[in-house]
């Protein structure tokens, strides 16, 4: 395409099993696949959006034909032998094209598969999302040191905190959220197995809230590599290498249920298989990282790549228009060499650092079946950003190599996590590495990225983490985040004048299901506002103002002499700079956000 800048390259790779009533032909064909690459460019004066390159191979067949149907009937597009290819002249704007691949036996045509391509850019501007990985388990109530989803007092608070996170993320211009949808470990799978109606009804509530705030999701199906195999007392080898293992079959069923429920809801940006599985590949993990027991599971990069391809192909069979990413982290310094000589090989590991070309070759093998390459980037050792001669701890230049690798592979790039490490954002609010990553994302026009991590209260409803991003704590980097999204071509966040939108506030502790601690009780709230600034948060006990904060953390210690939780009213009021007020009140088993949206 002369004199045109290619904006995006989307590669869709479909694998499928061919079934037909014609047993003679069926016996000849073991598997078939069709590969399509669609290039989209800015709309030209001729109303042309771009071109589509199609190539295909039918194993065990002597002939094939591709037709195109623009809604007026099929027309032969190209034909050839076992391997053939052609280039479509135009993909017209506003028209849906069905490219169908047939296997022919000389007389009859038998449909193998089809690809739907519409004359619209599959992506809008590049944009930066946000990691909010515990969203779903907060909705379930299995979060922050609570595994009992029937604990209504905890669940109402954790759910309210999650809703606040969704709304406040939308208010800073976030386009999509990345989070785990199968939970982290066995308690979530217990709910899925024992109370599926509650599980999926809760998921529906979460999806409705995200849609109400005009965002999309990147659902991560198996965040914790050990979650599904541990559930059946299997190893990671069983899960990764055996498609008939109990753990993989359960994983596959969960994917089936999720994709079929939400594929038509226009909420999924793309699907993610797992989280950083590649960091376990080719290594001999002596002890299970969660149980401490001897870890007998191990797998190679080639096995992991096969697992990812198999899973991605299954996802695409359920949602042919869906794109898939692996969720992998940045490859280790020695990933290519370890792939050739794993730690568990008779010769022992080869920890030689990879060259740039070896790094790219490893990515090509690891991410072979993916539409979108996933890497996570932190500035810590080992295996951080300092490689290929880059010695600056705060440099983001390694992204140059990642972007060029993705471009050479004809795939999109997703920086699924990034952030400063030692010191983290709560120790150094300027987070120079994160700022450099944001600048590099804009410079390279990286399609997808998400910093780590938004509103993350991991262990307690009143304890923030040292690396979390939250209004009031990390305002500098939030402004940098908003500006980076604007620099990528997205609309700026505008606060109406006059501002009539209430703040968000949740009284997160105590929960209302236990007695007061003695002699003092911590009282804690979280609060934010669409303007980016909370003026103050007030705390009331039995209607009397007892404490006020102008900066987070919003908390105080209540003298509990003579007080019982069942007859003590604790409430909080949050004020923004425009004088709008929101309230949150502690009652046993009663929590809600005072906000309409």
XYZ file of C-alpha atoms in Angstrom:
597
model
C 0.000 0.000 0.000
C 1.965 2.981 -1.273
C 2.028 6.274 0.603
C -0.193 4.932 3.359
C 0.713 4.294 6.982
C -0.423 0.885 8.164
C -2.187 1.503 11.473
C -2.800 -1.997 12.730
C -1.991 -5.525 11.699
C -4.322 -8.183 12.998
C -3.424 -11.831 12.519
C -6.130 -14.391 13.092
C -5.077 -18.025 13.066
C -7.859 -20.605 13.074
C -7.275 -24.278 13.796
C -10.200 -26.670 13.732
C -11.125 -30.326 13.440
C -12.926 -31.133 10.199
C -16.095 -33.202 10.402
C -18.297 -34.321 7.496
C -20.820 -36.993 6.637
C -18.638 -38.031 3.718
C -16.556 -40.704 5.403
C -14.241 -41.182 2.437
C -13.204 -37.532 2.419
C -13.149 -37.399 6.211
C -10.605 -40.181 6.270
C -8.292 -38.172 4.040
C -8.263 -35.025 6.145
C -6.611 -35.027 9.550
C -6.845 -31.305 10.175
C -7.377 -28.104 8.255
C -6.495 -24.541 8.879
C -7.030 -21.154 7.345
C -4.828 -18.190 8.081
C -5.920 -14.636 7.354
C -4.041 -11.405 7.870
C -5.961 -8.145 7.629
C -4.199 -4.835 7.157
C -6.263 -1.761 7.964
C -5.254 1.736 6.945
C -6.829 5.190 7.133
C -9.843 5.590 4.860
C -8.809 7.014 1.498
C -10.675 9.242 -0.925
C -11.884 6.115 -2.706
C -13.603 5.008 0.517
C -11.209 2.100 0.722
C -10.264 0.912 4.189
C -7.491 -1.477 3.332
C -6.524 -4.846 1.934
C -6.658 -8.380 3.235
C -3.967 -10.966 2.631
C -5.287 -14.510 2.784
C -3.260 -17.687 2.748
C -4.375 -21.195 3.537
C -3.322 -24.804 3.582
C -5.444 -27.915 3.557
C -3.511 -30.915 4.805
C -4.301 -34.083 2.873
C -6.257 -32.284 0.162
C -5.424 -31.733 -3.498
C -7.562 -28.654 -4.035
C -9.343 -25.842 -2.261
C -11.281 -22.731 -3.153
C -11.981 -19.465 -1.364
C -15.169 -17.504 -2.009
C -16.183 -14.032 -0.910
C -19.736 -13.031 -0.037
C -20.625 -9.358 0.553
C -24.250 -10.141 1.197
C -25.213 -10.686 -2.443
C -24.059 -14.275 -2.792
C -20.788 -16.123 -3.062
C -18.230 -15.371 -5.750
C -15.120 -17.422 -6.349
C -12.188 -15.476 -5.026
C -9.199 -17.742 -5.549
C -8.367 -21.387 -5.827
C -5.324 -23.582 -5.833
C -3.737 -26.749 -4.627
C -2.877 -27.833 -1.136
C -1.355 -24.431 -0.468
C -2.563 -21.245 -2.108
C -2.801 -17.547 -1.448
C -4.161 -14.311 -2.879
C -4.692 -10.670 -2.036
C -8.096 -9.048 -1.809
C -8.146 -5.758 -3.688
C -10.483 -3.898 -1.383
C -12.218 -4.295 1.923
C -15.051 -1.820 1.638
C -16.073 0.389 4.503
C -19.378 -0.567 6.067
C -19.545 -3.947 4.315
C -19.195 -7.342 5.972
C -17.218 -9.813 3.881
C -17.450 -13.548 4.430
C -14.427 -15.404 3.110
C -15.252 -19.107 3.005
C -12.761 -21.902 2.523
C -13.978 -25.058 0.781
C -12.269 -28.377 0.254
C -13.144 -29.766 -3.158
C -13.135 -33.353 -4.376
C -13.333 -32.363 -8.019
C -17.113 -32.133 -8.062
C -18.445 -31.139 -4.661
C -17.468 -28.329 -2.317
C -17.361 -28.992 1.366
C -17.159 -26.025 3.730
C -14.108 -26.121 5.972
C -14.313 -22.759 7.712
C -15.039 -19.091 7.189
C -13.619 -15.761 8.269
C -15.708 -12.647 8.712
C -13.971 -9.354 7.936
C -15.816 -6.057 8.116
C -14.736 -2.824 6.517
C -14.137 -1.097 9.823
C -10.961 -0.588 11.754
C -10.951 -3.412 14.344
C -9.270 -1.060 16.813
C -9.763 2.556 17.715
C -6.855 4.611 18.966
C -4.204 2.947 21.036
C -5.082 3.402 24.687
C -3.947 2.531 28.195
C -6.172 0.469 30.466
C -5.739 -0.498 34.090
C -5.053 -3.633 36.121
C -7.760 -4.180 38.747
C -7.096 -7.867 39.116
C -9.302 -8.751 42.174
C -12.534 -7.168 40.857
C -14.513 -10.372 40.492
C -13.443 -11.968 43.769
C -14.344 -8.698 45.503
C -17.824 -9.030 44.028
C -17.951 -12.638 45.253
C -16.622 -11.658 48.681
C -13.624 -13.999 48.411
C -10.999 -11.344 48.949
C -8.983 -9.449 51.547
C -8.430 -12.420 53.857
C -11.981 -13.767 53.589
C -12.741 -17.062 51.803
C -16.369 -17.430 52.879
C -18.589 -15.966 50.171
C -21.599 -16.294 52.477
C -20.068 -13.695 54.824
C -22.506 -10.988 53.802
C -20.925 -8.226 55.864
C -17.555 -8.656 54.188
C -18.981 -9.206 50.716
C -21.029 -6.016 50.772
C -17.958 -3.972 51.708
C -15.620 -5.630 49.218
C -18.229 -5.314 46.478
C -18.723 -1.633 47.286
C -14.954 -1.116 47.101
C -14.873 -2.850 43.711
C -17.702 -0.668 42.386
C -15.842 2.413 43.547
C -12.744 1.163 41.713
C -14.688 0.711 38.465
C -16.323 4.132 38.601
C -13.171 5.986 39.620
C -11.159 4.224 36.880
C -13.683 5.396 34.299
C -13.424 8.917 35.700
C -9.707 9.105 34.844
C -10.330 8.030 31.249
C -9.637 4.300 31.518
C -10.870 2.395 28.462
C -10.549 -1.184 29.701
C -9.843 -3.244 32.830
C -7.711 -6.380 33.115
C -8.723 -8.786 35.895
C -8.974 -12.472 36.722
C -12.361 -14.076 36.111
C -11.801 -17.527 37.634
C -10.376 -16.204 40.888
C -6.968 -16.947 42.312
C -7.262 -20.311 44.044
C -9.639 -23.038 45.194
C -12.264 -20.957 47.100
C -13.458 -19.376 43.848
C -13.596 -22.733 42.076
C -15.570 -24.096 45.037
C -18.218 -21.449 44.440
C -18.186 -22.198 40.704
C -18.739 -25.901 41.380
C -21.108 -25.738 44.346
C -23.120 -22.591 43.650
C -22.860 -21.857 39.916
C -25.976 -19.679 39.841
C -24.500 -17.352 42.452
C -21.147 -17.387 40.642
C -22.548 -16.378 37.250
C -25.171 -13.981 38.624
C -22.341 -12.186 40.418
C -20.317 -12.113 37.204
C -23.339 -10.627 35.427
C -23.523 -7.863 38.050
C -19.867 -7.050 37.544
C -20.207 -6.952 33.751
C -23.249 -4.704 34.001
C -21.331 -2.250 36.195
C -18.399 -2.139 33.781
C -20.695 -1.617 30.794
C -22.552 1.128 32.663
C -19.229 2.944 32.889
C -18.475 2.518 29.151
C -15.421 0.327 29.555
C -14.341 -3.033 28.159
C -12.534 -5.919 29.798
C -9.519 -8.153 29.312
C -10.641 -11.295 31.176
C -7.763 -13.498 32.359
C -9.032 -17.077 32.468
C -6.368 -18.761 34.594
C -4.402 -16.163 36.511
C -2.693 -18.602 38.866
C -0.918 -21.427 37.018
C -1.416 -23.759 40.012
C -5.121 -23.028 40.602
C -6.717 -25.625 38.338
C -4.150 -28.455 38.715
C -4.105 -28.089 42.512
C -7.884 -28.393 42.554
C -7.544 -31.975 41.277
C -4.206 -32.780 42.906
C -2.570 -32.754 39.475
C 0.703 -31.160 38.426
C 1.364 -28.219 36.153
C 2.685 -30.762 33.655
C -0.756 -32.388 33.564
C -2.434 -29.030 33.082
C -0.119 -27.746 30.355
C 0.727 -30.907 28.433
C -2.352 -33.143 28.785
C -5.496 -31.809 27.090
C -7.508 -34.616 28.745
C -6.381 -33.914 32.304
C -9.104 -33.075 34.795
C -7.626 -29.633 35.391
C -7.472 -28.689 31.713
C -10.983 -30.002 31.038
C -12.333 -27.885 33.903
C -10.385 -24.888 32.587
C -11.787 -25.497 29.117
C -15.345 -25.765 30.463
C -14.947 -22.493 32.323
C -13.760 -20.832 29.124
C -16.761 -22.288 27.290
C -19.199 -20.898 29.823
C -17.578 -17.472 29.972
C -17.127 -16.920 26.251
C -20.606 -18.097 25.298
C -22.148 -15.855 27.961
C -20.328 -12.649 27.023
C -19.127 -12.908 23.410
C -22.144 -10.973 22.125
C -22.202 -8.384 24.911
C -19.651 -6.041 23.266
C -17.653 -5.925 26.472
C -14.573 -8.100 25.790
C -11.640 -6.235 24.257
C -9.696 -9.478 23.918
C -9.232 -12.680 25.902
C -6.218 -13.591 28.043
C -5.282 -17.215 28.760
C -3.227 -16.940 31.937
C -0.723 -14.830 33.814
C 3.067 -15.166 33.478
C 3.075 -18.914 32.851
C 6.269 -18.461 30.805
C 8.203 -17.606 33.981
C 7.891 -21.274 35.002
C 8.823 -22.766 31.615
C 12.077 -24.744 31.321
C 12.786 -24.361 35.042
C 12.974 -26.925 37.810
C 10.788 -25.466 40.533
C 11.864 -27.406 43.619
C 8.954 -26.501 45.869
C 5.354 -25.569 45.235
C 5.171 -21.772 45.670
C 1.916 -21.952 47.650
C 1.972 -25.225 49.577
C 5.731 -25.571 50.047
C 5.542 -29.234 49.050
C 7.904 -30.758 46.524
C 6.864 -29.561 43.092
C 6.815 -32.395 40.580
C 5.422 -30.373 37.686
C 7.610 -28.961 34.928
C 7.129 -28.063 31.298
C 9.049 -26.657 28.358
C 8.481 -23.521 26.329
C 7.404 -25.695 23.392
C 4.797 -27.415 25.577
C 3.568 -24.052 26.857
C 3.327 -22.698 23.316
C 1.284 -25.743 22.344
C -0.989 -25.249 25.366
C -1.513 -21.608 24.426
C -2.240 -22.397 20.772
C -4.660 -25.168 21.698
C -6.496 -22.917 24.137
C -6.534 -19.901 21.806
C -7.921 -21.994 18.966
C -10.665 -23.254 21.237
C -11.545 -19.694 22.291
C -11.723 -18.671 18.625
C -13.972 -21.628 17.856
C -16.411 -20.129 20.375
C -15.874 -16.509 19.336
C -14.404 -16.299 15.812
C -14.086 -12.527 16.047
C -12.274 -12.578 19.399
C -8.564 -11.906 19.736
C -6.403 -13.800 22.232
C -3.282 -12.989 24.211
C -1.197 -15.238 26.434
C -0.764 -13.067 29.549
C 2.964 -13.854 29.562
C 5.558 -11.716 31.275
C 8.734 -10.493 29.642
C 10.961 -13.499 28.832
C 13.791 -14.142 31.243
C 17.291 -12.965 30.331
C 18.181 -16.549 29.339
C 14.857 -17.797 27.980
C 16.133 -18.798 24.542
C 19.119 -20.678 25.978
C 16.987 -22.356 28.666
C 14.558 -23.458 25.964
C 17.487 -25.219 24.270
C 18.846 -26.587 27.572
C 16.278 -26.514 30.415
C 17.186 -26.496 34.079
C 15.897 -30.058 34.409
C 17.951 -31.390 31.474
C 20.774 -33.906 32.220
C 23.332 -31.224 31.354
C 21.762 -28.677 33.706
C 20.577 -25.196 32.798
C 22.121 -22.816 30.297
C 21.746 -19.333 31.800
C 23.596 -17.532 29.002
C 21.943 -14.174 28.364
C 19.984 -13.980 25.126
C 20.922 -11.644 22.299
C 18.320 -9.403 20.671
C 17.842 -11.874 17.825
C 17.493 -14.773 20.279
C 15.015 -12.760 22.359
C 12.896 -12.169 19.249
C 13.137 -15.796 18.166
C 12.014 -16.925 21.611
C 9.021 -14.579 21.482
C 8.170 -15.914 18.044
C 8.072 -19.483 19.373
C 6.349 -18.670 22.679
C 3.656 -16.441 21.161
C 3.172 -18.351 17.910
C -0.551 -18.940 18.253
C -1.429 -15.565 19.771
C -3.049 -12.569 18.087
C -1.512 -10.206 20.634
C 1.934 -10.547 22.193
C 1.926 -10.078 25.975
C 4.843 -8.836 28.074
C 5.003 -7.470 31.633
C 7.710 -4.972 32.450
C 9.162 -3.905 35.799
C 12.511 -2.329 36.623
C 13.789 -5.005 38.963
C 16.337 -7.766 38.786
C 16.462 -10.433 37.669
C 14.780 -10.315 34.278
C 13.670 -6.710 34.274
C 14.312 -3.838 31.887
C 18.122 -3.817 31.954
C 19.253 -5.946 29.019
C 20.813 -5.582 25.566
C 23.282 -3.032 26.918
C 20.646 -0.961 28.734
C 21.998 -0.237 32.240
C 19.669 2.534 33.409
C 17.205 1.215 35.997
C 14.597 3.746 34.908
C 14.978 3.256 31.145
C 12.035 2.006 29.076
C 14.133 1.533 25.924
C 13.699 -2.234 26.029
C 10.204 -1.541 24.673
C 11.850 -0.639 21.354
C 12.881 -4.274 20.966
C 9.488 -5.584 22.059
C 7.636 -3.370 19.609
C 9.947 -4.252 16.722
C 9.556 -7.963 17.555
C 5.766 -7.632 17.482
C 5.889 -5.704 14.209
C 8.165 -8.299 12.613
C 5.744 -11.026 13.689
C 2.810 -9.049 12.318
C 1.116 -8.919 15.710
C -0.129 -6.376 18.198
C 1.634 -5.709 21.502
C 0.139 -5.635 24.990
C 2.185 -4.372 27.936
C -0.052 -6.224 30.364
C 1.673 -4.905 33.495
C 4.285 -2.287 34.225
C 5.467 -0.339 37.239
C 8.306 0.811 39.459
C 9.892 -1.657 41.828
C 11.919 -0.931 44.963
C 11.034 1.818 45.533
C 7.421 1.318 44.560
C 4.949 4.093 43.986
C 4.050 4.553 47.648
C 7.732 5.098 48.489
C 8.499 7.365 45.524
C 5.446 9.122 44.121
C 7.359 10.346 41.035
C 7.889 6.724 39.805
C 10.378 7.684 37.047
C 10.332 4.272 35.370
C 6.530 4.299 35.054
C 6.696 7.789 33.576
C 9.283 6.618 31.042
C 7.129 3.627 30.105
C 4.132 5.909 29.544
C 6.247 8.163 27.344
C 7.556 5.189 25.364
C 4.033 3.792 24.897
C 3.060 7.091 23.298
C 6.255 7.325 21.231
C 5.869 3.804 19.810
C 2.059 3.917 19.620
C 1.757 0.625 21.510
C -1.869 -0.530 21.104
C -2.563 -1.936 24.577
C -1.030 -1.453 28.022
C -2.042 -1.395 31.672
C -0.081 -0.239 34.738
C -0.033 -2.197 37.974
C -2.348 -1.747 39.955
C -5.522 0.270 40.704
C -7.143 0.552 44.176
C -5.538 -2.646 45.440
C -6.366 -3.571 49.038
C -4.969 -7.085 48.911
C -5.140 -8.452 52.447
C -7.373 -6.101 54.432
C -10.147 -3.698 53.523
C -8.122 -0.953 55.222
C -4.530 -1.738 54.116
C -3.358 -0.351 50.784
C -0.373 -1.926 49.023
C 2.984 -0.205 48.351
C 2.521 -0.411 44.566
C -1.106 0.624 44.192
C -2.367 3.587 42.189
C -5.197 5.472 43.888
C -6.532 9.000 43.913
C -5.152 10.998 46.805
C -2.105 8.724 47.097
C -0.670 8.919 43.571
C -2.117 12.004 41.905
C 1.027 12.811 39.928
C 1.129 9.535 38.038
C -2.640 9.583 37.518
C -2.257 12.908 35.696
C 0.597 11.438 33.624
C -1.622 8.447 32.821
C -4.485 10.688 31.701
C -2.161 12.769 29.527
C -0.653 9.677 27.881
C -4.128 8.512 26.857
C -4.788 11.946 25.358
C -1.423 11.868 23.544
C -2.466 8.550 22.010
C -5.457 10.319 20.447
C -8.164 9.705 23.030
C -10.576 12.313 24.311
C -9.455 14.179 27.450
C -11.292 13.791 30.742
C -13.442 16.876 31.271
C -15.134 17.799 34.542
C -18.328 19.743 33.970
C -18.649 23.259 35.337
C -20.520 23.461 37.611
C -19.547 20.062 38.978
C -22.622 18.368 40.407
C -21.243 14.817 40.607
C -20.992 13.392 44.120
C -17.743 11.886 45.399
C -17.358 8.174 46.006
C -16.925 6.979 49.595
C -17.024 3.549 51.237
C -16.707 2.920 54.968
C -14.511 -0.185 54.792
C -13.867 -0.996 58.452
C -15.223 -2.237 60.832
C -17.391 -4.662 58.898
C -20.364 -4.982 61.236
C -20.190 -8.757 61.698
C -17.970 -8.863 64.799
C -17.545 -7.046 68.092
C -15.435 -3.934 68.470
C -11.797 -4.469 69.239
C -10.750 -3.180 72.640
C -9.975 -0.600 73.828
C -9.891 1.137 70.430
C -11.399 0.309 67.064
C -9.870 1.327 63.736
C -12.389 3.078 61.490
C -11.391 3.414 57.842
C -12.901 4.748 54.616
C -11.834 5.091 50.989
C -12.931 8.065 48.902
C -12.375 9.672 45.500
C -13.981 12.212 43.191
C -14.336 12.740 39.457
C -12.496 16.063 39.825
C -9.499 14.181 41.181
C -9.575 15.777 44.613
C -11.400 15.109 47.879
C -11.683 18.174 50.114
C -12.295 16.237 53.330
C -13.760 13.084 54.827
C -15.676 13.321 58.089
C -16.493 10.500 60.509
C -19.574 10.447 62.737
C -20.421 8.192 65.676
C -24.092 8.172 66.693
C -24.556 11.364 64.707
C -21.676 13.271 66.324
C -18.645 14.435 64.325
C -15.581 12.794 65.901
C -12.848 13.017 63.231
C -11.993 14.734 59.944
C -9.259 14.028 57.338
C -8.154 16.102 54.357
C -5.646 13.533 53.034
C -5.733 9.747 52.803
C -5.638 7.345 54.465
C -9.022 8.361 55.827
C -9.091 6.683 59.226
C -9.039 7.149 62.989
C -9.126 5.043 66.150
C -12.416 5.055 68.031
C -12.480 4.748 71.802
C -14.916 1.874 72.325
C -15.523 2.236 76.072
C -19.234 1.637 76.638
C -19.928 0.988 72.933
C -21.317 -2.118 71.282
C -21.202 -2.553 67.541
C -24.842 -3.626 67.269
C -26.170 -0.326 68.628
C -23.482 2.084 67.399
C -24.021 4.054 64.202
C -20.785 4.869 62.372
C -20.966 6.927 59.218
C -18.731 8.999 57.008
C -19.260 11.951 54.686
C -16.950 12.831 51.770
C -16.836 16.342 50.281
C -15.356 17.346 46.949
C -14.020 20.810 46.044
C -17.410 21.852 44.697
C -19.198 21.009 47.941
C -20.881 17.824 46.688
C -21.373 15.310 49.503
C -21.594 11.507 49.603
C -22.212 9.302 52.637
C -21.465 5.755 53.722
C -22.835 4.150 56.872
C -22.052 1.000 58.827
C -24.950 -1.300 59.452
C -24.914 -5.001 59.957
C -25.169 -6.638 56.511
C -26.018 -3.329 54.817
C -23.674 -1.490 52.481
C -24.115 0.580 49.359
C -22.411 3.341 47.425
C -24.304 6.619 47.586
C -23.988 7.262 43.878
C -26.243 7.091 40.820
C -24.607 6.581 37.458
